[in-house]
Amino acid sequence: MKEYLKATKVIDWQHPEVIELAKQIASDHPTSTAIAKACFEWVRDQICHSVDYQMNPVTCRASDVLKYKTGYCYAKSHLLAALLRANQIPTGFCYQRLSIDDQGAPYSLHGFNAIHLSKMGWYRVDARGNKTGINAQFTPPQEQLAYEVRLPEEADFQTIFAEPLQVVIEALQAQTKWDEMHRNLPDICLNSAKEHGLMKDAKYV
């Protein structure tokens, strides 16, 4: 589990403001599961999704997501991982491949988290942010993510990564404005997913 607790340049959970918030959230909850739920709900509800709110800048590093209070799904997963790791709760990164407009191509990756809960093991959560038609919740053991895979070229990858995918980090760092990022969302086609470590036990329609 050490890999899922590490501090990195992107998951900079040792940043003073991240540690302060992590302690503040944890102080009101007696168990690690309760802390995990509170951290999830805080990021889901308090950090604005970049597209929903048309907010700049494009963030990547966890401390920047907290500073600017906005981020794409990937960035929000980075902050959630940082808050949980700061509370010594192992956290990883998961991805789906989804149609951007629900009609087919083009497609993009969607990022969210897996949390290791002491009583049940890995549990996936999506802090993307709820709105009409999206209702992600923390209700273990039942999984309630933001999106379901419906189309043939979509995929729900089961791999839990200790670090965010490099293609995601590069996309976030290459853009500064939310609309530019929206036109350049990262994607990995199914044919090349295996070489990125995504294909193991993937679920497909």
mmCIF file of C-alpha atoms in Angstrom:
data_model
loop_
_atom_site.group_PDB
_atom_site.id
_atom_site.type_symbol
_atom_site.label_atom_id
_atom_site.label_comp_id
_atom_site.label_asym_id
_atom_site.label_seq_id
_atom_site.Cartn_x
_atom_site.Cartn_y
_atom_site.Cartn_z
ATOM 1 C CA MET A 1 0.000 0.000 0.000
ATOM 2 C CA LYS A 2 2.997 2.325 0.261
ATOM 3 C CA GLU A 3 2.689 3.259 -3.421
ATOM 4 C CA TYR A 4 -0.853 4.480 -2.766
ATOM 5 C CA LEU A 5 0.270 6.773 0.068
ATOM 6 C CA LYS A 6 3.167 8.541 -1.660
ATOM 7 C CA ALA A 7 3.547 12.292 -2.021
ATOM 8 C CA THR A 8 4.591 13.378 -5.528
ATOM 9 C CA LYS A 9 4.828 16.588 -7.529
ATOM 10 C CA VAL A 10 1.203 16.199 -8.606
ATOM 11 C CA ILE A 11 -0.197 14.551 -5.467
ATOM 12 C CA ASP A 12 1.565 16.990 -3.155
ATOM 13 C CA TRP A 13 -0.281 16.045 -0.001
ATOM 14 C CA GLN A 14 2.521 17.402 2.201
ATOM 15 C CA HIS A 15 1.653 20.949 1.095
ATOM 16 C CA PRO A 16 0.688 22.912 4.249
ATOM 17 C CA GLU A 17 -2.776 23.924 3.007
ATOM 18 C CA VAL A 18 -3.594 20.384 1.921
ATOM 19 C CA ILE A 19 -2.510 19.013 5.302
ATOM 20 C CA GLU A 20 -4.513 21.674 7.110
ATOM 21 C CA LEU A 21 -7.703 20.863 5.218
ATOM 22 C CA ALA A 22 -7.148 17.117 5.593
ATOM 23 C CA LYS A 23 -6.816 17.504 9.371
ATOM 24 C CA GLN A 24 -9.817 19.809 9.521
ATOM 25 C CA ILE A 25 -12.040 17.321 7.690
ATOM 26 C CA ALA A 26 -10.762 14.371 9.731
ATOM 27 C CA SER A 27 -11.310 16.104 13.061
ATOM 28 C CA ASP A 28 -15.085 15.695 12.801
ATOM 29 C CA HIS A 29 -15.064 11.970 11.958
ATOM 30 C CA PRO A 30 -14.106 8.983 14.126
ATOM 31 C CA THR A 31 -13.271 6.317 11.517
ATOM 32 C CA SER A 32 -11.199 6.128 8.350
ATOM 33 C CA THR A 33 -14.306 5.294 6.313
ATOM 34 C CA ALA A 34 -16.110 8.350 7.665
ATOM 35 C CA ILE A 35 -13.039 10.491 6.875
ATOM 36 C CA ALA A 36 -12.918 9.074 3.359
ATOM 37 C CA LYS A 37 -16.575 9.889 2.769
ATOM 38 C CA ALA A 38 -16.150 13.426 4.107
ATOM 39 C CA CYS A 39 -13.092 14.079 1.939
ATOM 40 C CA PHE A 40 -14.930 12.726 -1.114
ATOM 41 C CA GLU A 41 -17.972 14.896 -0.511
ATOM 42 C CA TRP A 42 -15.833 17.966 0.124
ATOM 43 C CA VAL A 43 -13.994 17.661 -3.184
ATOM 44 C CA ARG A 44 -17.139 16.684 -5.071
ATOM 45 C CA ASP A 45 -19.140 19.646 -3.744
ATOM 46 C CA GLN A 46 -16.599 22.398 -3.001
ATOM 47 C CA ILE A 47 -14.320 22.204 -6.052
ATOM 48 C CA CYS A 48 -16.011 23.496 -9.213
ATOM 49 C CA HIS A 49 -15.748 21.336 -12.315
ATOM 50 C CA SER A 50 -13.943 23.419 -14.926
ATOM 51 C CA VAL A 51 -16.508 22.868 -17.679
ATOM 52 C CA ASP A 52 -19.649 23.121 -15.546
ATOM 53 C CA TYR A 53 -18.528 26.498 -14.208
ATOM 54 C CA GLN A 54 -16.339 27.552 -17.173
ATOM 55 C CA MET A 55 -13.528 28.382 -14.761
ATOM 56 C CA ASN A 56 -9.830 28.999 -15.289
ATOM 57 C CA PRO A 57 -7.047 28.118 -14.828
ATOM 58 C CA VAL A 58 -6.663 24.472 -15.813
ATOM 59 C CA THR A 59 -5.264 22.843 -12.676
ATOM 60 C CA CYS A 60 -3.302 19.627 -12.208
ATOM 61 C CA ARG A 61 -1.343 19.620 -8.932
ATOM 62 C CA ALA A 62 -3.494 18.892 -5.876
ATOM 63 C CA SER A 63 -2.483 22.081 -4.048
ATOM 64 C CA ASP A 64 -3.401 24.163 -7.115
ATOM 65 C CA VAL A 65 -6.822 22.529 -7.325
ATOM 66 C CA LEU A 66 -7.352 23.573 -3.709
ATOM 67 C CA LYS A 67 -5.951 27.067 -4.296
ATOM 68 C CA TYR A 68 -8.111 27.879 -7.316
ATOM 69 C CA LYS A 69 -11.139 25.781 -6.261
ATOM 70 C CA THR A 70 -11.588 24.391 -9.753
ATOM 71 C CA GLY A 71 -10.458 21.452 -11.848
ATOM 72 C CA TYR A 72 -11.350 18.869 -14.432
ATOM 73 C CA CYS A 73 -12.320 15.397 -13.209
ATOM 74 C CA TYR A 74 -8.672 14.332 -13.282
ATOM 75 C CA ALA A 75 -7.530 17.296 -11.201
ATOM 76 C CA LYS A 76 -10.304 16.758 -8.668
ATOM 77 C CA SER A 77 -9.158 13.148 -8.321
ATOM 78 C CA HIS A 78 -5.646 14.439 -7.625
ATOM 79 C CA LEU A 79 -6.879 16.610 -4.756
ATOM 80 C CA LEU A 80 -9.043 13.859 -3.311
ATOM 81 C CA ALA A 81 -6.071 11.495 -3.363
ATOM 82 C CA ALA A 82 -3.935 14.106 -1.617
ATOM 83 C CA LEU A 83 -6.476 14.700 1.159
ATOM 84 C CA LEU A 84 -6.912 10.975 1.740
ATOM 85 C CA ARG A 85 -3.195 10.196 1.637
ATOM 86 C CA ALA A 86 -2.612 13.015 4.107
ATOM 87 C CA ASN A 87 -4.956 11.072 6.388
ATOM 88 C CA GLN A 88 -3.007 7.845 5.700
ATOM 89 C CA ILE A 89 -5.795 6.338 3.616
ATOM 90 C CA PRO A 90 -4.437 4.565 0.498
ATOM 91 C CA THR A 91 -5.870 6.045 -2.682
ATOM 92 C CA GLY A 92 -5.408 5.272 -6.360
ATOM 93 C CA PHE A 93 -6.570 6.469 -9.752
ATOM 94 C CA CYS A 94 -9.077 4.902 -12.137
ATOM 95 C CA TYR A 95 -10.234 5.719 -15.642
ATOM 96 C CA GLN A 96 -13.103 5.194 -18.007
ATOM 97 C CA ARG A 97 -13.182 5.899 -21.735
ATOM 98 C CA LEU A 98 -16.376 7.773 -22.564
ATOM 99 C CA SER A 99 -18.029 9.474 -25.498
ATOM 100 C CA ILE A 100 -17.735 13.239 -25.041
ATOM 101 C CA ASP A 101 -21.269 13.903 -26.306
ATOM 102 C CA ASP A 102 -22.809 10.455 -25.580
ATOM 103 C CA GLN A 103 -23.286 9.935 -29.330
ATOM 104 C CA GLY A 104 -20.047 8.176 -30.216
ATOM 105 C CA ALA A 105 -16.757 9.715 -31.353
ATOM 106 C CA PRO A 106 -14.929 11.715 -30.165
ATOM 107 C CA TYR A 107 -14.003 9.940 -26.938
ATOM 108 C CA SER A 108 -11.919 10.930 -23.925
ATOM 109 C CA LEU A 109 -10.651 9.505 -20.676
ATOM 110 C CA HIS A 110 -12.561 10.247 -17.495
ATOM 111 C CA GLY A 111 -10.676 10.150 -14.204
ATOM 112 C CA PHE A 112 -11.768 9.242 -10.683
ATOM 113 C CA ASN A 113 -10.476 7.415 -7.584
ATOM 114 C CA ALA A 114 -10.310 4.109 -5.757
ATOM 115 C CA ILE A 115 -10.034 4.252 -1.973
ATOM 116 C CA HIS A 116 -8.799 1.338 0.142
ATOM 117 C CA LEU A 117 -11.289 0.997 2.991
ATOM 118 C CA SER A 118 -10.159 -1.086 5.949
ATOM 119 C CA LYS A 119 -13.330 -3.193 6.148
ATOM 120 C CA MET A 120 -13.909 -3.909 2.446
ATOM 121 C CA GLY A 121 -10.809 -3.216 0.367
ATOM 122 C CA TRP A 122 -10.853 -1.082 -2.775
ATOM 123 C CA TYR A 123 -13.917 1.079 -3.384
ATOM 124 C CA ARG A 124 -14.278 3.379 -6.394
ATOM 125 C CA VAL A 125 -15.689 6.898 -6.073
ATOM 126 C CA ASP A 126 -16.133 9.774 -8.517
ATOM 127 C CA ALA A 127 -15.712 13.315 -7.182
ATOM 128 C CA ARG A 128 -16.370 14.898 -10.599
ATOM 129 C CA GLY A 129 -19.263 16.945 -9.218
ATOM 130 C CA ASN A 130 -22.988 16.268 -9.366
ATOM 131 C CA LYS A 131 -25.512 18.036 -11.588
ATOM 132 C CA THR A 132 -28.665 17.127 -13.454
ATOM 133 C CA GLY A 133 -28.208 13.569 -14.682
ATOM 134 C CA ILE A 134 -25.107 12.909 -12.542
ATOM 135 C CA ASN A 135 -25.414 11.615 -8.996
ATOM 136 C CA ALA A 136 -22.158 10.134 -7.687
ATOM 137 C CA GLN A 137 -22.277 9.008 -4.055
ATOM 138 C CA PHE A 138 -20.194 7.306 -1.342
ATOM 139 C CA THR A 139 -22.318 4.280 -0.419
ATOM 140 C CA PRO A 140 -20.060 1.255 0.162
ATOM 141 C CA PRO A 141 -20.193 -1.526 -0.728
ATOM 142 C CA GLN A 142 -22.440 -0.282 -3.545
ATOM 143 C CA GLU A 143 -20.588 1.678 -6.210
ATOM 144 C CA GLN A 144 -22.287 4.812 -7.532
ATOM 145 C CA LEU A 145 -20.096 6.580 -10.100
ATOM 146 C CA ALA A 146 -20.917 9.588 -12.253
ATOM 147 C CA TYR A 147 -21.097 7.695 -15.548
ATOM 148 C CA GLU A 148 -21.995 4.278 -16.931
ATOM 149 C CA VAL A 149 -20.374 2.696 -19.949
ATOM 150 C CA ARG A 150 -22.948 2.308 -22.732
ATOM 151 C CA LEU A 151 -21.276 2.431 -26.154
ATOM 152 C CA PRO A 152 -19.030 -0.151 -27.896
ATOM 153 C CA GLU A 153 -15.934 2.085 -27.903
ATOM 154 C CA GLU A 154 -16.372 3.076 -24.265
ATOM 155 C CA ALA A 155 -14.670 1.143 -21.472
ATOM 156 C CA ASP A 156 -14.604 0.904 -17.683
ATOM 157 C CA PHE A 157 -10.987 0.072 -16.884
ATOM 158 C CA GLN A 158 -10.515 -1.849 -13.643
ATOM 159 C CA THR A 159 -6.834 -1.058 -13.111
ATOM 160 C CA ILE A 160 -6.077 1.005 -9.999
ATOM 161 C CA PHE A 161 -3.001 3.132 -10.600
ATOM 162 C CA ALA A 162 -0.781 4.481 -7.834
ATOM 163 C CA GLU A 163 -0.073 7.565 -9.964
ATOM 164 C CA PRO A 164 -2.160 9.460 -12.527
ATOM 165 C CA LEU A 165 -1.618 8.492 -16.160
ATOM 166 C CA GLN A 166 1.123 10.520 -17.819
ATOM 167 C CA VAL A 167 -1.116 11.331 -20.810
ATOM 168 C CA VAL A 168 -3.549 12.988 -18.398
ATOM 169 C CA ILE A 169 -0.871 15.017 -16.620
ATOM 170 C CA GLU A 170 0.591 16.167 -19.941
ATOM 171 C CA ALA A 171 -2.825 17.266 -21.212
ATOM 172 C CA LEU A 172 -3.551 19.264 -18.060
ATOM 173 C CA GLN A 173 -0.143 20.923 -18.077
ATOM 174 C CA ALA A 174 -0.355 21.834 -21.774
ATOM 175 C CA GLN A 175 -3.475 23.999 -21.398
ATOM 176 C CA THR A 176 -4.288 27.067 -19.326
ATOM 177 C CA LYS A 177 -7.945 27.757 -20.197
ATOM 178 C CA TRP A 178 -10.902 25.461 -19.618
ATOM 179 C CA ASP A 179 -12.211 25.702 -23.196
ATOM 180 C CA GLU A 180 -8.797 24.906 -24.682
ATOM 181 C CA MET A 181 -8.613 21.844 -22.455
ATOM 182 C CA HIS A 182 -12.120 20.823 -23.486
ATOM 183 C CA ARG A 183 -10.974 20.768 -27.126
ATOM 184 C CA ASN A 184 -7.893 18.707 -26.241
ATOM 185 C CA LEU A 185 -9.097 16.106 -23.757
ATOM 186 C CA PRO A 186 -6.777 13.118 -23.323
ATOM 187 C CA ASP A 187 -7.827 9.844 -24.896
ATOM 188 C CA ILE A 188 -6.423 6.342 -25.258
ATOM 189 C CA CYS A 189 -8.070 4.178 -27.907
ATOM 190 C CA LEU A 190 -8.959 0.620 -26.953
ATOM 191 C CA ASN A 191 -6.371 -0.789 -29.360
ATOM 192 C CA SER A 192 -3.548 0.863 -27.419
ATOM 193 C CA ALA A 193 -5.045 0.648 -23.930
ATOM 194 C CA LYS A 194 -3.103 -2.498 -23.049
ATOM 195 C CA GLU A 195 0.283 -0.823 -23.425
ATOM 196 C CA HIS A 196 -0.858 1.849 -20.949
ATOM 197 C CA GLY A 197 -1.792 -0.796 -18.388
ATOM 198 C CA LEU A 198 -5.529 -0.165 -18.781
ATOM 199 C CA MET A 199 -6.721 -3.411 -20.351
ATOM 200 C CA LYS A 200 -6.391 -5.802 -17.449
ATOM 201 C CA ASP A 201 -9.878 -7.060 -16.515
ATOM 202 C CA ALA A 202 -11.528 -4.134 -18.289
ATOM 203 C CA LYS A 203 -15.310 -4.188 -18.635
ATOM 204 C CA TYR A 204 -16.750 -3.463 -22.050
ATOM 205 C CA VAL A 205 -20.197 -3.048 -23.550
#
